[in-house]
Structure formats: C-alpha cells, structure tokens
XYZ file of C-alpha atoms in Angstrom:
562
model
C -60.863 -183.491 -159.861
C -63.976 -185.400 -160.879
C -62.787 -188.989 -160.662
C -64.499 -189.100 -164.158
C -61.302 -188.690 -166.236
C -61.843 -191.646 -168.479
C -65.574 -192.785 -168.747
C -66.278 -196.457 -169.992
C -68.850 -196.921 -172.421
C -70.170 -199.611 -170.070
C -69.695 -197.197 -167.091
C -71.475 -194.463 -168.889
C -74.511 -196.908 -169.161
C -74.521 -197.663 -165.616
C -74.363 -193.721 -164.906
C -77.815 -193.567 -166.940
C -79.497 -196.358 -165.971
C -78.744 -195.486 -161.502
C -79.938 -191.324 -163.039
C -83.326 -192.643 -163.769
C -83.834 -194.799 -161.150
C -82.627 -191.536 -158.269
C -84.778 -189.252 -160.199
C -87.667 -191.630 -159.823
C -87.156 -192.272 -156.167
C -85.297 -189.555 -154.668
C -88.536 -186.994 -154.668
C -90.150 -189.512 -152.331
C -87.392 -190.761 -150.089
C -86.602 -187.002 -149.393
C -90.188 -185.947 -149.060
C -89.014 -185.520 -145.030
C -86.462 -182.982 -145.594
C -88.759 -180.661 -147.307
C -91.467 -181.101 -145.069
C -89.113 -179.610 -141.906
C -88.011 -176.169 -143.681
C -84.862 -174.727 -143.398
C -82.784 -174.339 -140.625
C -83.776 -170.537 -138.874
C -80.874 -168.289 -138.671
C -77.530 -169.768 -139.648
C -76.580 -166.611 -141.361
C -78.017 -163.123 -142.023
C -77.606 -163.421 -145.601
C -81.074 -162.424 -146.516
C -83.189 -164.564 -149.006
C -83.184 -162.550 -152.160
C -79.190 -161.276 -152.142
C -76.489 -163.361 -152.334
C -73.081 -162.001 -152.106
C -70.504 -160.552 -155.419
C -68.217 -163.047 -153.388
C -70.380 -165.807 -153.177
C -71.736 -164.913 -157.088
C -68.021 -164.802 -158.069
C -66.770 -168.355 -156.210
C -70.005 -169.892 -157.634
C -69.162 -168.974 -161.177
C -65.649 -170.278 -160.774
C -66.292 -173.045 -159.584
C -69.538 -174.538 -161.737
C -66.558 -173.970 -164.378
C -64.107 -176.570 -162.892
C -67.020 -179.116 -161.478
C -66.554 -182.645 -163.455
C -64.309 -181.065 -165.971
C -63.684 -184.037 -167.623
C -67.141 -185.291 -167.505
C -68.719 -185.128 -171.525
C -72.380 -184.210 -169.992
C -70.880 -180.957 -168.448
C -71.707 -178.842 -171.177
C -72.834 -174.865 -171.303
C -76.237 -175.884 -170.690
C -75.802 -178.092 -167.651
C -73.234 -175.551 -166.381
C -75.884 -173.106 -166.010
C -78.389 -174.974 -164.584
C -75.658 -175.751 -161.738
C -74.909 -172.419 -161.252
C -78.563 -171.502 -161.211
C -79.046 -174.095 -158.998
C -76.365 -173.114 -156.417
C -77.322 -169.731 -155.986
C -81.194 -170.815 -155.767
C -80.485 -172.989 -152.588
C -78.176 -170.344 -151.274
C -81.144 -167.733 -151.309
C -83.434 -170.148 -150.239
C -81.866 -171.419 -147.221
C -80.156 -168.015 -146.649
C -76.882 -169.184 -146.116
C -73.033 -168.220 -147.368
C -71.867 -170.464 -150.518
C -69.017 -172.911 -149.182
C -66.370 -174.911 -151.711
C -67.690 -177.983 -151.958
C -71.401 -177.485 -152.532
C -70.974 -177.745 -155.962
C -69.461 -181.254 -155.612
C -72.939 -181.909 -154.415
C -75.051 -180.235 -156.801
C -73.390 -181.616 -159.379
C -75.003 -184.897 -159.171
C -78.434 -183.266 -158.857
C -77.998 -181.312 -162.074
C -76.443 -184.540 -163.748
C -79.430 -186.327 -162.527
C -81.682 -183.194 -163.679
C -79.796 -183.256 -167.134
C -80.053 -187.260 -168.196
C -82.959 -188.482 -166.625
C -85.164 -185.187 -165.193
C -86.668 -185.921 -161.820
C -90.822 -186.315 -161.468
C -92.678 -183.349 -162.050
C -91.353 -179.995 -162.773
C -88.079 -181.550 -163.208
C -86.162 -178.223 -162.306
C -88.319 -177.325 -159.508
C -88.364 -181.050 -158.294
C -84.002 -181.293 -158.807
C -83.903 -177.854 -156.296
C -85.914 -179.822 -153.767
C -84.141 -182.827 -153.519
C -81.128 -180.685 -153.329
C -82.329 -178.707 -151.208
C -83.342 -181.814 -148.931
C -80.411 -183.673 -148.806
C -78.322 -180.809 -147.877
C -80.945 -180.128 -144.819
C -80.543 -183.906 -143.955
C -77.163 -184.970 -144.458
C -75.044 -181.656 -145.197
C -75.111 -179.933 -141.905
C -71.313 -178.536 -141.886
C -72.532 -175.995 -144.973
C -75.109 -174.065 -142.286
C -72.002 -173.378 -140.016
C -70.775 -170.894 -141.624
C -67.192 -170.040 -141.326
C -66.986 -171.489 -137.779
C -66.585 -175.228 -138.879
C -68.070 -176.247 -135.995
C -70.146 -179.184 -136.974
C -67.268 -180.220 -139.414
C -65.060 -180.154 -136.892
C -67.292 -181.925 -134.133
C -67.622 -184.929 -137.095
C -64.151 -185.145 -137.440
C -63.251 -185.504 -133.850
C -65.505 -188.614 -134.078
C -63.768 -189.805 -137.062
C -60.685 -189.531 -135.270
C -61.933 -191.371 -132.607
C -63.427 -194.119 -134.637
C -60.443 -194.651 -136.402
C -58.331 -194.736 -133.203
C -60.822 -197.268 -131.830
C -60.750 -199.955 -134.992
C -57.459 -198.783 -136.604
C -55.031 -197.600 -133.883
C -52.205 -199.152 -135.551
C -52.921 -197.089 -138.672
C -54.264 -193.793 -136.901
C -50.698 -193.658 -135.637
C -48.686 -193.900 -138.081
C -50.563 -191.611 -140.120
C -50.101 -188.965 -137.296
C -46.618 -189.524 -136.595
C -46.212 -188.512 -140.314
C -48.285 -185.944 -139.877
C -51.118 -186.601 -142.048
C -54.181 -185.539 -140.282
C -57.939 -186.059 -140.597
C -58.707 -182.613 -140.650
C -56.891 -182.881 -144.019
C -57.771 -186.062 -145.575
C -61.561 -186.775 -144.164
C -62.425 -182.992 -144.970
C -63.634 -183.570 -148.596
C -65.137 -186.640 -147.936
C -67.474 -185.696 -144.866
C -68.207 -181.824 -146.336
C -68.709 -183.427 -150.209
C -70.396 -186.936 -148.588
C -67.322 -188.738 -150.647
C -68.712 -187.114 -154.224
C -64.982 -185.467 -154.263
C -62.967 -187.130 -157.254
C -65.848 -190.187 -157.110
C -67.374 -190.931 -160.339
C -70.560 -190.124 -161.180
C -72.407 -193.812 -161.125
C -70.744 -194.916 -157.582
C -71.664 -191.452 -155.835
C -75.374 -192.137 -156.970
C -75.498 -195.693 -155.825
C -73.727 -194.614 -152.792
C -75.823 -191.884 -151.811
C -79.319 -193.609 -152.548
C -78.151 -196.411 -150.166
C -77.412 -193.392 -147.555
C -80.823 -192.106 -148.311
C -82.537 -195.141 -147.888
C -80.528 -195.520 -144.295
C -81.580 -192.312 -143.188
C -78.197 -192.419 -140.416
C -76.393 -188.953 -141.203
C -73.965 -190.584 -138.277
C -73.009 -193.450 -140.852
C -70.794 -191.834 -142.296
C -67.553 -191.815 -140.286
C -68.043 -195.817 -140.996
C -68.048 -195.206 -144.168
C -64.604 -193.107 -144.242
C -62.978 -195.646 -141.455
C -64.468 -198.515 -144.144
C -62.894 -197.338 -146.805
C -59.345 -196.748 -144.856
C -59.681 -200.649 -143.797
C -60.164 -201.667 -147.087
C -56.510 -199.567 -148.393
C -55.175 -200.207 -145.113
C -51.864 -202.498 -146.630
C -51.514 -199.429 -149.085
C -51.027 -196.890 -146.203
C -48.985 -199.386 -143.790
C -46.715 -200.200 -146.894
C -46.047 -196.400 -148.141
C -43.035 -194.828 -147.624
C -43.209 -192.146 -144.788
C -42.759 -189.301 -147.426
C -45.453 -191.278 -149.709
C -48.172 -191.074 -146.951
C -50.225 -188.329 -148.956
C -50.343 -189.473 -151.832
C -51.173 -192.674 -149.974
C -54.012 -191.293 -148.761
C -54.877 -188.808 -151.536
C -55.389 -192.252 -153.824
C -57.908 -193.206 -151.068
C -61.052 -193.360 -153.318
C -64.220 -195.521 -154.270
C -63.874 -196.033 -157.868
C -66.087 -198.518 -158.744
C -69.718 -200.219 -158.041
C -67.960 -203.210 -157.135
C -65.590 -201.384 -154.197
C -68.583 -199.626 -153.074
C -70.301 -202.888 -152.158
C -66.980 -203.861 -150.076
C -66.922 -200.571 -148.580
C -70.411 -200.444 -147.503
C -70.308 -204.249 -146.000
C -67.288 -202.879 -144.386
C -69.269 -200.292 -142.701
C -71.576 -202.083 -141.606
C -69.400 -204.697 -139.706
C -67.882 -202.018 -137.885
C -71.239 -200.466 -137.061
C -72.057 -203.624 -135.733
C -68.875 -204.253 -134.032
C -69.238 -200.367 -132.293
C -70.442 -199.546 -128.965
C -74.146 -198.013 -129.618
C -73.121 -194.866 -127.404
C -70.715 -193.485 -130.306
C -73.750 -193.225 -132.506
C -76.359 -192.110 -130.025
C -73.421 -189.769 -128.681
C -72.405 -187.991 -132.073
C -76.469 -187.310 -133.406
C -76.961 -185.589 -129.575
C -73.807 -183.441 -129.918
C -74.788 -182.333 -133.472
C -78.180 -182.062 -133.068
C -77.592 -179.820 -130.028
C -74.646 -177.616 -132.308
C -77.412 -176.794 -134.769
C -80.049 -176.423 -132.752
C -77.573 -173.788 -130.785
C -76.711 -172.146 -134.444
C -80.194 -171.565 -135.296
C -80.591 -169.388 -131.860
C -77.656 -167.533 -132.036
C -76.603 -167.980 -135.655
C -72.421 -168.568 -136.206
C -69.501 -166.462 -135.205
C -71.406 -165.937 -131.711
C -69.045 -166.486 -128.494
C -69.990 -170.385 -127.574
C -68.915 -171.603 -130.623
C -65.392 -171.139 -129.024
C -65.888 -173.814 -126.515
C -67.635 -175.864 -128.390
C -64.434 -176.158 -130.147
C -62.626 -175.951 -126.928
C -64.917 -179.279 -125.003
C -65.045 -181.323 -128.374
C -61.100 -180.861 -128.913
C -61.377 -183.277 -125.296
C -63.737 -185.653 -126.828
C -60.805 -187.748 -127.446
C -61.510 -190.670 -126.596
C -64.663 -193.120 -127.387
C -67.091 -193.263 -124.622
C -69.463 -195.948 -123.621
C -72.796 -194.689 -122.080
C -73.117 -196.248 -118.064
C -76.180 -197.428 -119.707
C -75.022 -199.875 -122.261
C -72.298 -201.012 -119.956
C -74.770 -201.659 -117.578
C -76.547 -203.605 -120.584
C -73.690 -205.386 -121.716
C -73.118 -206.628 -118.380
C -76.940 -208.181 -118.417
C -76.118 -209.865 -121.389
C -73.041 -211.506 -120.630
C -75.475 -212.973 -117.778
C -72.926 -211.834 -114.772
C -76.591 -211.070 -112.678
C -77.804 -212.838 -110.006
C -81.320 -214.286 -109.275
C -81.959 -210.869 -107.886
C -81.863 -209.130 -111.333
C -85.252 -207.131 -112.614
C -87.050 -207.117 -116.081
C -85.832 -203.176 -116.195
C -82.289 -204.986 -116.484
C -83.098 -206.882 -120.042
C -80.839 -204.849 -122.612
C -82.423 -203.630 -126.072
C -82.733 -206.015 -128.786
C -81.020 -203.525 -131.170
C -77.967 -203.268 -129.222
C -74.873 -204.845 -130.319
C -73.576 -207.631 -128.635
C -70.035 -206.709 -127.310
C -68.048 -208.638 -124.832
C -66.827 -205.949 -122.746
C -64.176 -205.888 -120.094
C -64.296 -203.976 -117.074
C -61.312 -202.514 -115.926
C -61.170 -200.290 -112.764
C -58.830 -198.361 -112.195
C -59.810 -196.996 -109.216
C -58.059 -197.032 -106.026
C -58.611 -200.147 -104.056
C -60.657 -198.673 -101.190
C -62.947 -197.569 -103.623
C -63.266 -200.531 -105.650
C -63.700 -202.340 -102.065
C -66.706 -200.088 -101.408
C -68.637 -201.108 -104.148
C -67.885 -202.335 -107.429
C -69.848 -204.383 -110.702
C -69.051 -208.154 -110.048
C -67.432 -208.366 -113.516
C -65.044 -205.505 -113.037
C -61.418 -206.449 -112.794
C -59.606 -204.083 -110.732
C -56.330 -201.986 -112.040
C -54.774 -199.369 -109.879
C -50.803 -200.236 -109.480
C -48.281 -198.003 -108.309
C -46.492 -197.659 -111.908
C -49.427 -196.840 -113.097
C -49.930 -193.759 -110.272
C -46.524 -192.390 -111.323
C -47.528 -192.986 -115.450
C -50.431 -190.744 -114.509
C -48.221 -188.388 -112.895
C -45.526 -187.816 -115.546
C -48.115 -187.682 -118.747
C -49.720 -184.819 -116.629
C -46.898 -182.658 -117.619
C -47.182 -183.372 -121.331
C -48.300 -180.838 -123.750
C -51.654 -181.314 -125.195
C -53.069 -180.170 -128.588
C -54.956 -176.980 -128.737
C -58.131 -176.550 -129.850
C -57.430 -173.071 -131.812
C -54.768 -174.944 -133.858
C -57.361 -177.059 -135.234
C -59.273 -174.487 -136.512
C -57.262 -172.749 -138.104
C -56.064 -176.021 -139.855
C -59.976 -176.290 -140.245
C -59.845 -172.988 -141.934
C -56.683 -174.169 -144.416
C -58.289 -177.446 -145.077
C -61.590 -174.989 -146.471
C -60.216 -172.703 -148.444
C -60.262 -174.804 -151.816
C -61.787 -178.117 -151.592
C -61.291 -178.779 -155.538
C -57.480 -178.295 -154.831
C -57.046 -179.957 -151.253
C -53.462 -181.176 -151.560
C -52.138 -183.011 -148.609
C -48.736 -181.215 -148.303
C -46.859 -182.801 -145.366
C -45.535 -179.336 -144.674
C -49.105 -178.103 -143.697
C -51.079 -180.804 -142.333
C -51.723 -180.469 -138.773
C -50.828 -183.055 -136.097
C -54.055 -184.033 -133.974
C -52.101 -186.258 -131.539
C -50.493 -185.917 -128.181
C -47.700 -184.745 -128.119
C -45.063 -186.488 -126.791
C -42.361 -185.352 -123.981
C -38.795 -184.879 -124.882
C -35.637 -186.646 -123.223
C -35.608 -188.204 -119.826
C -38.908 -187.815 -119.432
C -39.911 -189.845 -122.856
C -37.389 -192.309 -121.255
C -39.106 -192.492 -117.885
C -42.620 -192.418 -119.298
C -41.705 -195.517 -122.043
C -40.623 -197.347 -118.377
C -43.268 -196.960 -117.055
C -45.538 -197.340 -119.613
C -43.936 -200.867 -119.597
C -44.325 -201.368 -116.438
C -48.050 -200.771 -116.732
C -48.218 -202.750 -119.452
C -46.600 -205.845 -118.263
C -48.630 -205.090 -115.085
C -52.088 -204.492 -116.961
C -51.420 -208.174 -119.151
C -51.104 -209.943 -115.435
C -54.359 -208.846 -114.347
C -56.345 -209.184 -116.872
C -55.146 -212.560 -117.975
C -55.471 -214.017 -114.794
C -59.223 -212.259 -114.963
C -59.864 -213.176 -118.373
C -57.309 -215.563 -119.732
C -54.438 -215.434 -121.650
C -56.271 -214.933 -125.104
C -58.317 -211.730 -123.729
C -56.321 -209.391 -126.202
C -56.510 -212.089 -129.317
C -58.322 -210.184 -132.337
C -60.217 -213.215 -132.570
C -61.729 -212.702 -128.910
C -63.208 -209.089 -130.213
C -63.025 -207.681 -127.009
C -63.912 -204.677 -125.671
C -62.099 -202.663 -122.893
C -63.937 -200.249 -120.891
C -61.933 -198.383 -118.704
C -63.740 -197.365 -115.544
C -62.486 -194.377 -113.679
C -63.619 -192.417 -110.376
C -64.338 -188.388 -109.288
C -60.360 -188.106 -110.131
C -61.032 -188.734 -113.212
C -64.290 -187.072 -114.410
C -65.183 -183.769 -113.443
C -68.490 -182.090 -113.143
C -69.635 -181.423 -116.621
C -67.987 -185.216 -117.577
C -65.019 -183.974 -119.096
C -61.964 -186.577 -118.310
C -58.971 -185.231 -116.164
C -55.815 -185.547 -117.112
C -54.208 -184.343 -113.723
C -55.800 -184.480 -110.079
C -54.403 -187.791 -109.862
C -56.828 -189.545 -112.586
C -55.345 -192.058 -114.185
C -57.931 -192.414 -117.384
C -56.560 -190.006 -119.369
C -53.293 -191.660 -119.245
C -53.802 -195.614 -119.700
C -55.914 -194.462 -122.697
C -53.266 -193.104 -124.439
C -51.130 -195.426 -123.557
C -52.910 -198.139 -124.979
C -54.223 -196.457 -127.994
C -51.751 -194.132 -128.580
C -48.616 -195.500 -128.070
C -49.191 -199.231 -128.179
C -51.840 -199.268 -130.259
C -54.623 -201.371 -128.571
C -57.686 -201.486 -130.538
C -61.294 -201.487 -129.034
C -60.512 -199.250 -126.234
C -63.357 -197.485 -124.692
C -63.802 -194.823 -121.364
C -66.935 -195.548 -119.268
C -68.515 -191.579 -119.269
C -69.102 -189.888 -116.256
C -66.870 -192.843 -114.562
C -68.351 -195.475 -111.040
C -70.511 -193.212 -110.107
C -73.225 -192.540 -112.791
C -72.269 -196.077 -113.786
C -73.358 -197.888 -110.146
C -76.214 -195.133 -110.012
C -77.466 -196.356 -113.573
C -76.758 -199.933 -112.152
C -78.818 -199.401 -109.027
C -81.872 -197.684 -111.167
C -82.056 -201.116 -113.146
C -81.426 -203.324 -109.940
C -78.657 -204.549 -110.637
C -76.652 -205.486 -106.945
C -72.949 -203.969 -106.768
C -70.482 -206.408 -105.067
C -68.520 -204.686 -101.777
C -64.690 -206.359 -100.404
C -64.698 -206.317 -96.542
C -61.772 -203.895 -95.081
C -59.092 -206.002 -93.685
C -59.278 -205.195 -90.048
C -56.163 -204.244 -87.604
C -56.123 -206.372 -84.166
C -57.858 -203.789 -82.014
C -60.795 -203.593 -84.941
C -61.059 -207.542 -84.766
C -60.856 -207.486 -81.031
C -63.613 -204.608 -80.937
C -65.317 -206.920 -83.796
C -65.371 -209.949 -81.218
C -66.956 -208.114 -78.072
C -69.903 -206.375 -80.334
C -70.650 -209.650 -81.102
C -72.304 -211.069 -77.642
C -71.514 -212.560 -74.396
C -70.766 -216.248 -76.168
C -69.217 -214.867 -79.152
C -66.180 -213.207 -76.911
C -65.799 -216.109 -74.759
C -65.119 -218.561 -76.861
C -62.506 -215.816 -78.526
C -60.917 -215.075 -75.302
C -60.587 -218.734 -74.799
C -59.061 -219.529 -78.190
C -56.559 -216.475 -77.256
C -55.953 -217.566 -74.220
C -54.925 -221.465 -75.392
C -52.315 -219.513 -77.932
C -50.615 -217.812 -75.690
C -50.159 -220.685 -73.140
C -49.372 -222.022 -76.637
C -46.939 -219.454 -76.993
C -45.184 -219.957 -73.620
C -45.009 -223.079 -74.128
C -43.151 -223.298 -76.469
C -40.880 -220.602 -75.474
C -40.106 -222.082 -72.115
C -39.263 -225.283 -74.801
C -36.815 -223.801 -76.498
C-alpha cells in the first residue's frame, strides 16, 4: 500500500537526511496555518468525543499504514493513532480514510528526526496545519463536496492539455473520480515512498498554491502518457493504478512538468478554482455539511465542464498581442504575472451580432452546420450530477484498497447518441469541422492548430449561450456547449477554452479598460440606400439622381441596341 515495499539502504538515508531537514523547517513554514484556527462548524462532533466508529476505523487503519515500512513499529503506531484522534478532537471533525496516509509522514518525521520543541506537541501542529492549508476535502464531511469541486477541475485540466488521453481513458471507463481520488484526498502520499512524499510536500509548502495540485496529477499523467496510450483497453487500470512518483529523480520531472503547464494555463483556472473553494468552505463553516445547498453545489459544478477564461484576461491577452489602437489607456496594460498566451478569438455568434460590435481580433464562426450541430447535441443525454456522488461515495469508502475495477468506475463524459442520430451528428460535426479549419486558417494561417504554435482557442458565445447566473446553455439555440465538445470531446483539440459570461461581460470589461470594439455596417436594401442618399443634402442627391439617371439612359440604350 505504502510504496515502501523494498527500502534501499541508500534510499533509507535519503528518508533521514529530508526527516531532519522538514522537522527543522516545517514549524516555521506552517506557522500561518496555526495562526488562523480551525475551520468553525464543519461537523458537530464535539471537541472532547470522538466516535466508537471513528475510534474503531482509526485503530484499523494505523495497523495497515506503511506496512512494509521497518520504522512502523508498536511505538510509532501509537503515536499515529494518538495523533489521529488528537487532530480529530481538535478540529472537531469525523475521521476520513486517508488521513492516516497523511499523518503518517508527520509521525515518521516525529519518530526519526523529532520536530523543534516539544517534538510531540510541535508534530500535532504541523499536522494540524497542513491539513487546515492544503487538506480541505477532510472538513466536508460525507458530502465530498470540495473533493468533488477539485476533481471537476482536474477533469477539466486534463481535457484542456491531454484531450487525446482524457478520452480514451473515459471511453474505457476509467474515471477521475476513481484514479485522482487518492492522490488529491492523500496529496499523492498514497503508495509514494516515504523520502519523495517529504521532498514533494516541502516544495508544496514552500509554494503555498493549494490549487497546484491538479498540475501536479495532470504532470504526472504527461509524464506516463505512452504507458496509458499503449495499454490494452482491458489494461487501462492497472495502467493507471501503476501511475506513481517513485523516486527523487521523477519527482523533479514531475514538478518541472507542472510548472510548464502552469505556465502554459490561462490564469482564470487558478484564480477560478481558489474562489469556488474558498466560497464552499466558507459556506460549510455557516451551515456545516449535509445542509440542502450542498446539493447544487454538486448540481452547478457537475456544469463546470469546460475551462473558462475570465473577460478580463481575454481582454488582457488581447493588449498584449498589441491588436489596440493609438486610442488604448494605461488601465489596458495586462499584469506582469500573467502568462503570455496567444489566444484566438472565435465568435460564434450570429452575424448581426458580431456586426454590432465585436473585438478587432475576433474571427467570426456561426455556419449553418454548425446551427443544426447545436440542434441535434441538444437532445443528447448528459451526465448527472447525483451519479457522481455516489461514485464519490464508492471511490471513499476504503482509500488503502481503491481498486480501479472497470466494472465500477463511473463514466464522467457525455454521453453519446445512438444510431442515426450518432450518424447525423458525426456529419455534421464534419461539416463544422472542415468549416471551422477554413475560417480560421484564412484568419490565422494554415499552421494555427500546429502544437508548435501553442495556441489558445477561446470560444466566444452570446445571451444564447450564457444564462443569468453564467452557466453555459446547451439548448436555446447556443452553440458553445456544442463546438466544445466537439472539439475536445470528440476530436480531441487541445487548449480549448469558453470566454465566461460570453460578448457581453467581455465588451463591457473591454469598454471599462478603453479598449474600442470594431462594428460591420448593415448591407443596405435599395430603398435604405436611396433613403441614405436624400438624408444626405441637397448636392449629395443630385449628383445620385444624376448618376441614376445616366444608367438608365444607359440601360435603354442598350436595350434599344440589341
């Protein structure tokens, strides 16, 4: 379970060496932690009880933690378990499988090295601390709703970098809410050895970005991603299940990894993800878990399907890639800690729309095939959000013995339509396609979808598309919804993004930073250019009636020719 099976002599001296350096620097670099307190009112559990439940899993568990592990003895056992039922009563809150993943490096630390100070005392609070900062999902109680809010943004990380892989991992039905659960609830100590989990978590210390790690996990998947594309379709678990960081070497290569993509990343997933999650735990602390909004929580994030670029940074992007004229403002200058993406614009509203007013580097996109795509993958079945928790639910039961069985594991994606209307909608979706690759390459040039361009699509919608609360249609004749999935989903398109909120909040966020929206003139009929020339003055319509008149003698003319 441990990852620790067979421990090097050379590994075991790393193990010792990374103890005494964490026990030396962890009191300080998680000073912050204990300085906010405890969450207020995930549970009821009061302080000084603890469940026979909780007092019975605990015991079991501390039993099985690092089994194979030679500093596991009797004596470190029981500091574990004292351990795990101290921060249980302390932070008043229900023991949850996987905790003890977590402790177990604090009691290893504890146990080989002793941290400053009271070293028991000082090994609770750094505990204690890191499961404040970094462990959120284990104050949510048995409503998963942080855990399942982080890996909805997996997902959609993964989708964005990895589409190719994202889909053929759910077409065998291998889903994250299988696979990522041990690494996001156990932050990757699950069947990690000892030394790597310590270097690995002192570097995620020392970041301080409890949003870092879904990089990690999509990292880590880029790194085996040959493995997974080479298993056999009945091999994908284990595939995955081998999915580990087993040595000080891989770590480095995952973390670099990580980084890249953080870097490569629209800013809004980040800034996106820490709002959501702050605002989930800020709501558990008021009304504690179990109570009624948890349910659509569950129900709104099961729509957060797709990654969403702020109006803001598009706005910013669009600065950058210096599409402004003379005209532009200081407010317009973009942040110097925002990434530099080159980001296409597509539009997919319809053209009167787009005529009205539109960013000068949006390329417009609103075909007919398109309109009838839109149309047909209205009728397809979506997933539901109460069949992902209750695969949540599976998925918790036993972290130590999470087995991805392809008879259980969930299916997160669409789900696709059956007979003629799969045949229609693959069509069409070629239609679009073919229609979409026209466009933009005569917008951007042929090389826009290269990897080694990097690019970035936004997809910019209208009020079909978003509604109120900026949750993306998928009926009411949007067309978002659809192209998204079609290029993500089904043809695997990587760096695909939706603009949130669609033209409107963008142009108003545009307008605020004075920024000047382009406008198409209406092609007139002749009445309207005929109305056109008399508005304009006496002159104006004479010389017009003139030039009229000399065609139609012109007309005659000829006529009487023939």
């Amino acid at each position: 379970m441990s990852g620790d099976a067979s421990i090097l002599p050379e590994e075991h001296e790393k193990s010792l060496a990374l103890a005494a350096e964490c026990a030396k620097l962890w009191p300080k670099m998680l000073a912050k932690g204990q300085e906010d307190g405890p969450p207020e009112g995930a549970t009821n559990v009061e302080p000084s009880k603890l469940s026979e439940a909780d007092v019975h899993t605990i015991k079991v568990d501390v039993l099985r933690t690092r089994g194979n592990h030679p500093a596991f003895d009797a004596t470190m056992r029981e500091q574990l378990r004292k351990m795990l039922t101290e921060l249980c009563r302390k932070e008043r809150i229900r023991y949850m499988q996987g905790l003890h993943e977590v402790a177990a490096v604090f009691a290893y630390i504890q146990s080989v090295a002793a941290f400053d100070g009271d070293s028991e005392a000082s090994a609770l609070n750094c505990f204690t601390s890191f499961v404040r900062i970094f462990m959120p999902c284990f104050y949510d109680g048995e409503s998963f709703v942080i855990l399942h809010v982080t890996l909805l943004f997996f997902r959609q990380l993964l989708l964005y970098h990895l589409p190719h892989l994202h889909n053929q991992l759910e077409e065998a039905g291998v889903a994250p809410v299988v696979y990522a659960t041990p690494w996001f609830i156990t932050l990757f100590a699950y069947k990690n050895p000892l030394h790597v989990i310590m270097r690995l978590w002192h570097e995620y210390i020392r970041r301080g970005d409890p949003t870092f790690v879904p990089f990690l996990a999509v990292a880590l998947m880029e790194l085996e991603k040959q493995a997974f594309l080479d298993a056999q379709e009945d091999d994908f678990n284990s595939a995955v299940d081998r999915t580990r960081i087993t040595s000080l070497e891989k770590l480095k290569d995952v973390w670099k990894a990580a980084e890249n993509l953080h870097a490569r990343t629209p800013k809004s997933f980040t800034f996106r993800m820490s709002k959501v999650l702050t605002q989930v735990r800020q709501q558990l602390r008021k009304t504690g878990t179990g109570a009624p909004w948890t349910g659509s929580v569950l129900a709104r994030a099961e729509q957060e399907r797709r990654l969403a670029l702020l109006a803001r940074e598009a706005v910013a992007q669009h600065v950058r890639d210096g599409a402004l004229g003379a005209s532009s403002t200081g407010e317009t200058v973009p942040s110097t800690g925002l990434p530099s993406l080159k980001v296409l614009l597509l539009d997919v509203r319809p053209k009167s729309a787009f005529d009205a007013e539109h960013l000068s580097c949006a390329v417009h996109f609103h075909p007919t095939c398109l309109q009838r795509f839109a149309l047909l993958s209205a009728g397809m079945s979506q997933p539901r959000a109460e069949r992902l928790a209750a695969a949540l639910k599976r998925a918790m039961v036993d972290v130590g013995d999470l087995v991805l069985r392809k008879d259980s594991a969930p299916v997160l994606g669409v789900a696709g339509a059956a007979g003629a209307g799969a045949a229609d909608a693959t069509v069409l979706g070629t239609e679009v396609f073919q229609a979409l690759q026209a466009a933009a390459s005569a917008a951007w040039g042929e090389g826009w979808l290269s990897e080694s361009e990097r690019a970035h699509l936004a997809i910019l919608g209208g009020e079909d598309d978003w509604d109120s609360a900026q949750l993306c249609k998928t009926d009411a004749g949007g067309v978002v919804a659809a192209l998204f999935e079609l290029l993500t989903e089904q043809l695997s398109m990587p760096r695909v993004s939706v603009i949130l909120g669609g033209a409107g909040v963008l142009h108003r966020e545009a307008e605020k930073r004075g920024v000047k929206l382009c406008s198409k003139a209406v092609e007139l009929g002749p009445q309207d250019r005929l109305r056109g020339l008399l508005s304009g003055g006496a002159d104006r319509a004479s010389r017009a009636f003139a030039s009229l008149r000399q065609k139609a003698k012109q007309a005659v003319d000829a006529r009487d020719a023939q």
